[in-house]
Coordinates of C-alpha atoms in Angstrom, one line a residue:
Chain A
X19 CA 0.0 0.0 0.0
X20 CA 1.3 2.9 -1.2
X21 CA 0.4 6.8 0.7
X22 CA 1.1 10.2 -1.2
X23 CA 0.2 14.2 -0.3
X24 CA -1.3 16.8 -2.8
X25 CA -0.9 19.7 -0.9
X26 CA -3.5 21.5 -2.8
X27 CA -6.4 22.0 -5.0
X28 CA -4.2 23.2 -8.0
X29 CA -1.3 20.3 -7.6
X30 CA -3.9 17.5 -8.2
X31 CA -3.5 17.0 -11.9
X32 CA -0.1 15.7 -10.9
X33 CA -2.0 12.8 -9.0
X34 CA -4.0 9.1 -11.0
X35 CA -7.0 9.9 -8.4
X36 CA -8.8 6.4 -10.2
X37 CA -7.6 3.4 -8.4
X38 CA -7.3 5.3 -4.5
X39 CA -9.1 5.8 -1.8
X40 CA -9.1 9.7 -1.3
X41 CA -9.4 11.2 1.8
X42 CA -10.4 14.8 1.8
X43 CA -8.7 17.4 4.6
X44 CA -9.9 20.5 5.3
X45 CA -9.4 21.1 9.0
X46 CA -10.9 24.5 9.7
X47 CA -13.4 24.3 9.2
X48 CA -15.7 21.8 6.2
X49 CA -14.3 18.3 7.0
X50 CA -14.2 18.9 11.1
X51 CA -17.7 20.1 10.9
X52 CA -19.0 17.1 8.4
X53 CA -17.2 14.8 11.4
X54 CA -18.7 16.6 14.1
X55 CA -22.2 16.5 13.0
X56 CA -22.3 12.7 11.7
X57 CA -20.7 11.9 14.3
X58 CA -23.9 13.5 16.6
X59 CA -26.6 11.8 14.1
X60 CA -26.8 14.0 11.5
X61 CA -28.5 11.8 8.5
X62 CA -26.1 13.1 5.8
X63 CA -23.9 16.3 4.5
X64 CA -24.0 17.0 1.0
X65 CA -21.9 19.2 -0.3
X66 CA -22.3 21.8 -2.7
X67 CA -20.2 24.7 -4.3
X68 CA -22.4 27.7 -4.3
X69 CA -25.5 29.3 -2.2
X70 CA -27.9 28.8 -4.8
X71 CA -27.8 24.6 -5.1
X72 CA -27.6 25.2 -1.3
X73 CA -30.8 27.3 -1.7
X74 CA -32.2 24.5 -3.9
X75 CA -32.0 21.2 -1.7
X76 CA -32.9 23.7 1.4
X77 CA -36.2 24.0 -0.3
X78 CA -36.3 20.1 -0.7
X79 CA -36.1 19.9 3.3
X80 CA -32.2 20.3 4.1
X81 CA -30.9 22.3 6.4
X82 CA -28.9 24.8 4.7
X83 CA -25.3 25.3 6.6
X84 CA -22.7 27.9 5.1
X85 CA -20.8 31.4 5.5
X86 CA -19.3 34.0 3.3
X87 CA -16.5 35.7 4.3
X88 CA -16.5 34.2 7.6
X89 CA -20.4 34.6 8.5
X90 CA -23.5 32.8 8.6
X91 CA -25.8 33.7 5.8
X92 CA -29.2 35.2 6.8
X93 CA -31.2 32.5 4.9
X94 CA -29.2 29.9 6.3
X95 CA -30.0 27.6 9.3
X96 CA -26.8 27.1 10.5
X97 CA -23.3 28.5 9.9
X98 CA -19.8 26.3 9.5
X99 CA -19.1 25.5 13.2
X100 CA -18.6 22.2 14.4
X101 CA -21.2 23.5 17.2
X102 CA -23.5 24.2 14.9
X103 CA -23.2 20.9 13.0
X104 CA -23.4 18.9 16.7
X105 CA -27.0 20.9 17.5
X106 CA -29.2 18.3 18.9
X107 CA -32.1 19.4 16.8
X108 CA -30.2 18.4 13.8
X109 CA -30.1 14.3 14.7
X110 CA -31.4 12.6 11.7
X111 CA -31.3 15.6 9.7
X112 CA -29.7 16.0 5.9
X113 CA -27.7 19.0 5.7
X114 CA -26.7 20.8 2.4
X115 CA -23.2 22.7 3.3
X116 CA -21.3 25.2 1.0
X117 CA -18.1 25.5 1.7
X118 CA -15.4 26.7 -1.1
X119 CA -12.1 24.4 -0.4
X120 CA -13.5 21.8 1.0
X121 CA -16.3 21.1 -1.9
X122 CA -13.5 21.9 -4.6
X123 CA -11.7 19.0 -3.3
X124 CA -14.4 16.6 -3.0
X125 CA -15.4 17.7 -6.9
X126 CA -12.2 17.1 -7.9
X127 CA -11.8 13.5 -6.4
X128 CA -14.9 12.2 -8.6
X129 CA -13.1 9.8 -9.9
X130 CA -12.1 8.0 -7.3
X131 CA -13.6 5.0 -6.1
X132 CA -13.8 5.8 -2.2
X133 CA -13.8 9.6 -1.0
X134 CA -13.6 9.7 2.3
X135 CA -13.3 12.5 5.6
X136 CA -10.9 13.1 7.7
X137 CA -10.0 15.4 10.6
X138 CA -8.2 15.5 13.9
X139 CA -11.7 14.9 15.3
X140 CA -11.6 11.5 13.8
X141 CA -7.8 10.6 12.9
X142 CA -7.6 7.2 15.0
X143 CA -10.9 5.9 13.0
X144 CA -9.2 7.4 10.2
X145 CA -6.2 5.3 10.5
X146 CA -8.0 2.5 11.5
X147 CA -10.4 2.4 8.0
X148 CA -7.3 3.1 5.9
X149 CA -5.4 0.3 7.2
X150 CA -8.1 -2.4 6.7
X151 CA -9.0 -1.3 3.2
X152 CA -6.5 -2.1 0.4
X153 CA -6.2 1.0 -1.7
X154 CA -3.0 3.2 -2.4
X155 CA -4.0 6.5 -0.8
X156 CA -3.7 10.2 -1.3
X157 CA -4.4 12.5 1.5
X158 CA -5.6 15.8 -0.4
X159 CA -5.6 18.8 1.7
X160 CA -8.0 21.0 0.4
X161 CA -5.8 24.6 1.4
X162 CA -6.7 27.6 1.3
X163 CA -7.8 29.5 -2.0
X164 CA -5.3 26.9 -4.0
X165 CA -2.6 27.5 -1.7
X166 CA -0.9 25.5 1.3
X167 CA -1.9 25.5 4.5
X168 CA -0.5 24.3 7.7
X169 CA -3.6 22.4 9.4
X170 CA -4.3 20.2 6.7
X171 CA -0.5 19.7 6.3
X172 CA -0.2 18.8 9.4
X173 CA -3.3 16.5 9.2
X174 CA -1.4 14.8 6.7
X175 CA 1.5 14.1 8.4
X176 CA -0.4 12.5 11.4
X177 CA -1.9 10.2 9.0
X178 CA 1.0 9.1 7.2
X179 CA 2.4 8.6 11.5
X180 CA -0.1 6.0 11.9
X181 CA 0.0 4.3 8.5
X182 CA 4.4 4.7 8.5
X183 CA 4.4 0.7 9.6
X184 CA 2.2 -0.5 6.5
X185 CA 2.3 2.4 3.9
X186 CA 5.1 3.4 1.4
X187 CA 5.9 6.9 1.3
X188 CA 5.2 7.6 -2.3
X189 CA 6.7 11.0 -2.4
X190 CA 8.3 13.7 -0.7
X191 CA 5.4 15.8 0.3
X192 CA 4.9 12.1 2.3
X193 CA 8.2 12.8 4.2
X194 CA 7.7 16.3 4.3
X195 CA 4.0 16.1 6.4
X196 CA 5.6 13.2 8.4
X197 CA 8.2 15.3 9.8
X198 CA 6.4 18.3 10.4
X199 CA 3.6 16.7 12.0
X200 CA 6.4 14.4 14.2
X201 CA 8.1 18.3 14.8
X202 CA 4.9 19.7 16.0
X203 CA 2.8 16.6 17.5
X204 CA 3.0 17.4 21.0
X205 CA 1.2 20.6 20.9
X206 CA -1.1 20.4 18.0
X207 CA -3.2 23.0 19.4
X208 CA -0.6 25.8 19.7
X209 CA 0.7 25.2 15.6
X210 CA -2.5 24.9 14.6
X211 CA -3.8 28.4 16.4
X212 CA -0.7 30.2 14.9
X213 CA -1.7 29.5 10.8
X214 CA -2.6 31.9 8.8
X215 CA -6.4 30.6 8.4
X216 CA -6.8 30.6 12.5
X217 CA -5.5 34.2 12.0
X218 CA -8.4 35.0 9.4
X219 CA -10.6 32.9 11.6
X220 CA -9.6 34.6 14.7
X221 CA -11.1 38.0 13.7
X222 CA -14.4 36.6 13.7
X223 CA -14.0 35.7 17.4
X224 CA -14.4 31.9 16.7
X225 CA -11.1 30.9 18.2
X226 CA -13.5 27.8 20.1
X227 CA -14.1 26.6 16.8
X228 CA -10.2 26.8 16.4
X229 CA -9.4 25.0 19.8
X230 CA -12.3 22.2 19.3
X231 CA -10.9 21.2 15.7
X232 CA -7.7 20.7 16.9
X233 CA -8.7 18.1 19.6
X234 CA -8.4 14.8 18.4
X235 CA -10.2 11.6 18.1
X236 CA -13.7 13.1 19.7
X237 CA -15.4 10.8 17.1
X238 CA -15.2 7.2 16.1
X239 CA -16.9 7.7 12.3
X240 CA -15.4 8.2 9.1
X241 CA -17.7 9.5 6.5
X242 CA -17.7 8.4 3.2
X243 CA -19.0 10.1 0.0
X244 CA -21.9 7.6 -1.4
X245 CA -23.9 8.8 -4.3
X246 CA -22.7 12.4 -3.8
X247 CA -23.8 12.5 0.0
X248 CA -21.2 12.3 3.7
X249 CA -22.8 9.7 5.5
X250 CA -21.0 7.6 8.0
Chain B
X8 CA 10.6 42.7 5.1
X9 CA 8.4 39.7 4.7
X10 CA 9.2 36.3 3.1
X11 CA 7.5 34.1 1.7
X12 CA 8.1 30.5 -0.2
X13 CA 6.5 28.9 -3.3
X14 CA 7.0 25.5 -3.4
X15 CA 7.1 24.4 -7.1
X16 CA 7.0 26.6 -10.5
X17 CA 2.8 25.0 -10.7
X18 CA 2.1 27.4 -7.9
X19 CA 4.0 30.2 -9.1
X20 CA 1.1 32.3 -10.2
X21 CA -0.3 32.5 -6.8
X22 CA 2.3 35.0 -5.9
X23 CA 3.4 38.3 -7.3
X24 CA 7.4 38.5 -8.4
X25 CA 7.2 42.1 -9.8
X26 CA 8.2 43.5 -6.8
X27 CA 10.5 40.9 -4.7
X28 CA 14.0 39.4 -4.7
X29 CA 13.3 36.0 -6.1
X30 CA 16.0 33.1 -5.1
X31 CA 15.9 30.0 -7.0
X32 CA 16.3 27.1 -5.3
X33 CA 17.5 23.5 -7.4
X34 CA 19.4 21.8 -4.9
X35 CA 19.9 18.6 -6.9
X36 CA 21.8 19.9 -8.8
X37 CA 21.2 23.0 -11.3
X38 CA 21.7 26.0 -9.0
X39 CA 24.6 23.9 -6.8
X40 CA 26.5 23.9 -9.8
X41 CA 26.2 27.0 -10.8
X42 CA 27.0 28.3 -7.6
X43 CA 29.9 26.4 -7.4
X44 CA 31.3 27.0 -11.1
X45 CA 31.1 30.8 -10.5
X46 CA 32.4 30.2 -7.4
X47 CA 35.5 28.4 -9.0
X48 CA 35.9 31.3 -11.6
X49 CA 33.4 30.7 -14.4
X50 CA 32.5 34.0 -16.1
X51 CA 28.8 33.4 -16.5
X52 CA 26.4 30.5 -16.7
X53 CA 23.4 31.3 -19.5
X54 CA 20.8 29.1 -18.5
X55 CA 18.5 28.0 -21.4
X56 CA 15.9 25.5 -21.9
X57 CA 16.8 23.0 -24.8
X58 CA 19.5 21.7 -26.0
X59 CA 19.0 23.3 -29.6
X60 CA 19.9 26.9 -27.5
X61 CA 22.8 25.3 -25.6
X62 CA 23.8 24.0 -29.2
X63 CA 23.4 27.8 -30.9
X64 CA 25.3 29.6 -27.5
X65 CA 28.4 26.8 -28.0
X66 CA 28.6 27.8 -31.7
X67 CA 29.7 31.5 -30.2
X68 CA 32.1 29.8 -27.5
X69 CA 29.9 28.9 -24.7
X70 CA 31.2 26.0 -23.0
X71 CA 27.8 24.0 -23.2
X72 CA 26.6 22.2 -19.8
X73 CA 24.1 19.4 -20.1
X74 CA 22.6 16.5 -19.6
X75 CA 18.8 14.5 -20.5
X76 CA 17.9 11.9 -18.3
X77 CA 20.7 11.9 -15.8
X78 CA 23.1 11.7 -18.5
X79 CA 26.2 13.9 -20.3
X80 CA 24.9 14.4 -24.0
X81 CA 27.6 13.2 -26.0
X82 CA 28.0 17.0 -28.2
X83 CA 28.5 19.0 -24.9
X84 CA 31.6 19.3 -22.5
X85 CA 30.1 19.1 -19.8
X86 CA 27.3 17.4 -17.6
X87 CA 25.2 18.5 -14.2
X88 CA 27.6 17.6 -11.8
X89 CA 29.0 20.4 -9.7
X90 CA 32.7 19.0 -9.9
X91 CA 32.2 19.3 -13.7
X92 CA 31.7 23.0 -13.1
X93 CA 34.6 23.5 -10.9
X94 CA 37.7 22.1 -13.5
X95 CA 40.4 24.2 -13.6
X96 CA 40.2 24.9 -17.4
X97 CA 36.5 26.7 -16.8
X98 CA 38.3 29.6 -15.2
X99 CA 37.4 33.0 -17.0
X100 CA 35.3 31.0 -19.7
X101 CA 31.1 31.6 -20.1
X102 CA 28.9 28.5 -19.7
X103 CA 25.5 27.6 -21.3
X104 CA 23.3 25.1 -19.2
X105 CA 20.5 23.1 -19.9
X106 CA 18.4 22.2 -17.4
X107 CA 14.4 21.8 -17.0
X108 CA 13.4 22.5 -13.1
X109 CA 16.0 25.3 -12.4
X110 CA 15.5 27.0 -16.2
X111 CA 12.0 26.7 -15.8
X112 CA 11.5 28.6 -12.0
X113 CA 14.4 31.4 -13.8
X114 CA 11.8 31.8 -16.7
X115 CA 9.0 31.9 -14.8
X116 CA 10.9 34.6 -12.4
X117 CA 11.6 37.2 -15.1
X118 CA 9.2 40.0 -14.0
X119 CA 10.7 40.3 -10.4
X120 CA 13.7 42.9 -9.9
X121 CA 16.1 40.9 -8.6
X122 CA 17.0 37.3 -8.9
X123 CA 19.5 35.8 -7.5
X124 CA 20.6 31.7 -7.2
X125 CA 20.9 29.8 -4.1
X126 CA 22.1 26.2 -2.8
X127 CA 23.7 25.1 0.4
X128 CA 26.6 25.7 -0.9
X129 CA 26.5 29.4 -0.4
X130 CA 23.8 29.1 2.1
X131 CA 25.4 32.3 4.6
X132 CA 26.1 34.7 1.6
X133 CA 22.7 34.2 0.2
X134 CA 21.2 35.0 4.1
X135 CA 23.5 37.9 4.6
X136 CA 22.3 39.4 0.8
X137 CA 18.9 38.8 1.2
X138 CA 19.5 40.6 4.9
X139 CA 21.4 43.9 3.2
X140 CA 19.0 44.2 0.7
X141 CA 15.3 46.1 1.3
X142 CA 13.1 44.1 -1.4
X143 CA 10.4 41.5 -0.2
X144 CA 12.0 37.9 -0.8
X145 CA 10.2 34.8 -2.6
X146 CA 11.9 31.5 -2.1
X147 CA 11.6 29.8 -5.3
X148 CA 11.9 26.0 -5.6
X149 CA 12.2 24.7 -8.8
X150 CA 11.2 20.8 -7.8
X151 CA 11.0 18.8 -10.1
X152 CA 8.8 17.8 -13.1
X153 CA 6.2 20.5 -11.6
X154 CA 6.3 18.6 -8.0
X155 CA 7.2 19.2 -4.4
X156 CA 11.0 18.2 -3.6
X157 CA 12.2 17.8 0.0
X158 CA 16.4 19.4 -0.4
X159 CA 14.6 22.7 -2.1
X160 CA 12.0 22.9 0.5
X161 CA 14.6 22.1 3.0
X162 CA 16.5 24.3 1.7
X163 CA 14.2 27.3 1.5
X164 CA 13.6 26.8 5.3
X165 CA 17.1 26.9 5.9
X166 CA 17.0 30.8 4.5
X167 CA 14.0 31.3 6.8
X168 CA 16.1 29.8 9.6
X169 CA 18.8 32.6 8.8
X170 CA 17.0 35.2 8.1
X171 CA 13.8 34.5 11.1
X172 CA 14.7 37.8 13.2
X173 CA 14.6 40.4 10.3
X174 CA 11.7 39.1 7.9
X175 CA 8.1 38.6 8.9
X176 CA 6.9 34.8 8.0
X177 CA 4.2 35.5 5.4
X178 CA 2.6 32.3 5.2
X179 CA 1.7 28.9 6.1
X180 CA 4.8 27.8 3.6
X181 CA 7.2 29.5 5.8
X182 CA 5.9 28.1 8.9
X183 CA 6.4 24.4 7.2
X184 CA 9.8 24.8 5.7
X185 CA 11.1 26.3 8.5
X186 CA 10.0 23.9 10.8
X187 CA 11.0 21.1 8.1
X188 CA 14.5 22.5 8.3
X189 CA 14.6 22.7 12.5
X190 CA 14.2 19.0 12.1
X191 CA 16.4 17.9 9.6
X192 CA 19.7 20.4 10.6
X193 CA 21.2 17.8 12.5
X194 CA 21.4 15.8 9.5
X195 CA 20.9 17.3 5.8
X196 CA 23.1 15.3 4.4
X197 CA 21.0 12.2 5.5
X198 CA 17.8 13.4 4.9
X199 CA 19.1 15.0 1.4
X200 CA 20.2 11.8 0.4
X201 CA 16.9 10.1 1.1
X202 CA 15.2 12.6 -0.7
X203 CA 12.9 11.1 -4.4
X204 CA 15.8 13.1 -6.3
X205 CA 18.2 11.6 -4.7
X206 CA 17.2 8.4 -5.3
X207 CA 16.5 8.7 -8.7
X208 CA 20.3 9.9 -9.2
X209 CA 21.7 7.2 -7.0
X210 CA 20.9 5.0 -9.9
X211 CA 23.4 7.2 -12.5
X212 CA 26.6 6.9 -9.5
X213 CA 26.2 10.2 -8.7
X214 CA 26.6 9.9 -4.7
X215 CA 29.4 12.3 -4.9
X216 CA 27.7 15.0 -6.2
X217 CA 24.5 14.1 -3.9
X218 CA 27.3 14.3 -0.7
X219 CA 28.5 17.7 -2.5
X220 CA 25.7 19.2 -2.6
X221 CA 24.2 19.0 0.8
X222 CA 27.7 20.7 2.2
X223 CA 26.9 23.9 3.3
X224 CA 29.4 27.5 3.2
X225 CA 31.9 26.0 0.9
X226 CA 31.8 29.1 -1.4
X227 CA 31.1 33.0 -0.3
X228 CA 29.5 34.3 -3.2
X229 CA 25.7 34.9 -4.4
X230 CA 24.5 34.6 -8.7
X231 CA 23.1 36.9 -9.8
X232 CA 20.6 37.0 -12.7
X233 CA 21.8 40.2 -15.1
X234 CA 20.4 40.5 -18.9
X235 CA 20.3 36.5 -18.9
X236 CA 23.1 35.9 -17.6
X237 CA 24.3 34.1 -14.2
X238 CA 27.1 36.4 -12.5
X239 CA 28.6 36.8 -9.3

């Protein structure tokens, strides 16, 4: 079993996405909030790139979940919190989510024949799935507006940690999130609070979001993408 | 002064060169060589894409550098090895050098200002320029074949390292090659030589050049890019 990185949106036309099993990163916030709230008992998260198809299943009975520029929409039910997503009123609920990175990433792993979610909120079940199932696999950290980020990076590296004993390191973006995660492991929390999107974040005062996706292993789920819907 | 690091020339349009000092980074082994030929007295190195250019610059007395596929084209003096650079008969002479990763980031640099070439082996002189000049600073790593290499990124956070108290860490890339490097100091060499690149060259003999090109200081100077040329 082979394990490779694409650090970003725009690198993954260097990757053969058809034979792997994908797992999408976007730690703050789209994949910790799709973990939190299957994890709770939400039914299912589908994703969707803008506020209109958003718009469009909300009026099929979703609840609509999204931001721009860092807010909740008016029209929408919930915003992109992991609180939000872990609402008891939501059990059993389908949720339509925009989110930018995080949707590009799943669009652009179509072709693969298992999608699935990760986060720190779910990295031992994570490991766990990846290690039973036989698949080379890239870890694609969705980024930020095409670029790198640390948090997903870092994601990265903590998965490539726990599959280092089974897995071949395809690549030297492999290495490269191994070490950094190995360089930074014991206080996850402190990195993670210092990138540049926690920075963004931070200005709209959501720095609990920040501290709750950095905790790890809250859930024991990994979500897989069926038929364009999360579902655990 | 702020810094900032772009990983390979596929992610190059994501930052704006017009106004920075741009240092390319091809560890293994275009911009070692060329920082240890002008190092050892070569006039100039013209860097160029194909072999056709080389083949038109030796027809006006270049010395033509070169190699496809880890090998010496027969027609040319020279190869990619740094030692090749450095014989005695080079002294005073003007060298034209194919390469694909290091040509390509040069190319792709031509907008910004200033451009200069760096490699461990004049890791201090290129910290103490980019510290005397006033310009914002990109660290460019070439890669290779459009991907993410570990001795460039390694490399790049080796500059950060030196240069940490005077420029402000402009992204999520600093944070990660620094960090990358804080880990791997102890032992570049050994982490250099387990790099993809590295691998792929151990197959053509070249250790020597690999163990040559992960020594640090041996050669005070910094290259300058000046109408197309490579000067010191």
């Amino acid at each position: 079993m082979k394990i490779d990185v694409c650090y970003t949106p725009e690198l993954i036309h260097q990757f053969d996405v058809s034979d792997k099993c994908v797992v999408i990163i976007d730690i703050l916030r789209a994949t910790s909030c799709m973990v939190a709230g299957l994890g709770s008992g939400v039914k299912s998260v589908t994703p969707v790139a803008t506020v209109e198809e958003c718009e469009a299943l909300g009026k099929e009975g979703y609840v609509m979940a999204g931001e721009r520029g860092g807010e909740k929409l008016p029209q929408f039910q919930i915003g992109n919190s992991p609180f939000d997503y872990m609402l008891p009123e939501l059990k059993g609920k389908a949720i339509a989510a925009t989110t930018t990175n995080g949707t590009r990433a799943i669009e652009l792993s179509k072709e693969a024949p298992d999608v699935i979610i990760g986060a720190f909120l779910n990295l031992s079940a994570t490991v766990k799935y990846l290690l039973t199932q036989e698949r080379d696999i890239l870890l694609f950290c969705a980024g930020w507006k095409g670029k790198y980020n640390l948090e997903d990076s870092l994601f990265a590296g903590a998965i490539c940690d726990g599959v280092k004993k089974q897995a071949t390191f395809e690549s030297d973006a492999v290495t490269s999130a191994f070490y950094l995660y190995e360089s930074m492991q014991t206080d996850l929390h402190y990195y993670i609070s210092r990138s540049n999107h926690a920075n963004r974040l931070s200005k709209f005062g959501i720095m609990k979001d920040i501290d709750y996706c950095s905790k790890t292993d809250e859930f024991d789920i990994v979500p897989r993408l069926i038929d364009g819907k999360l579902v655990v």
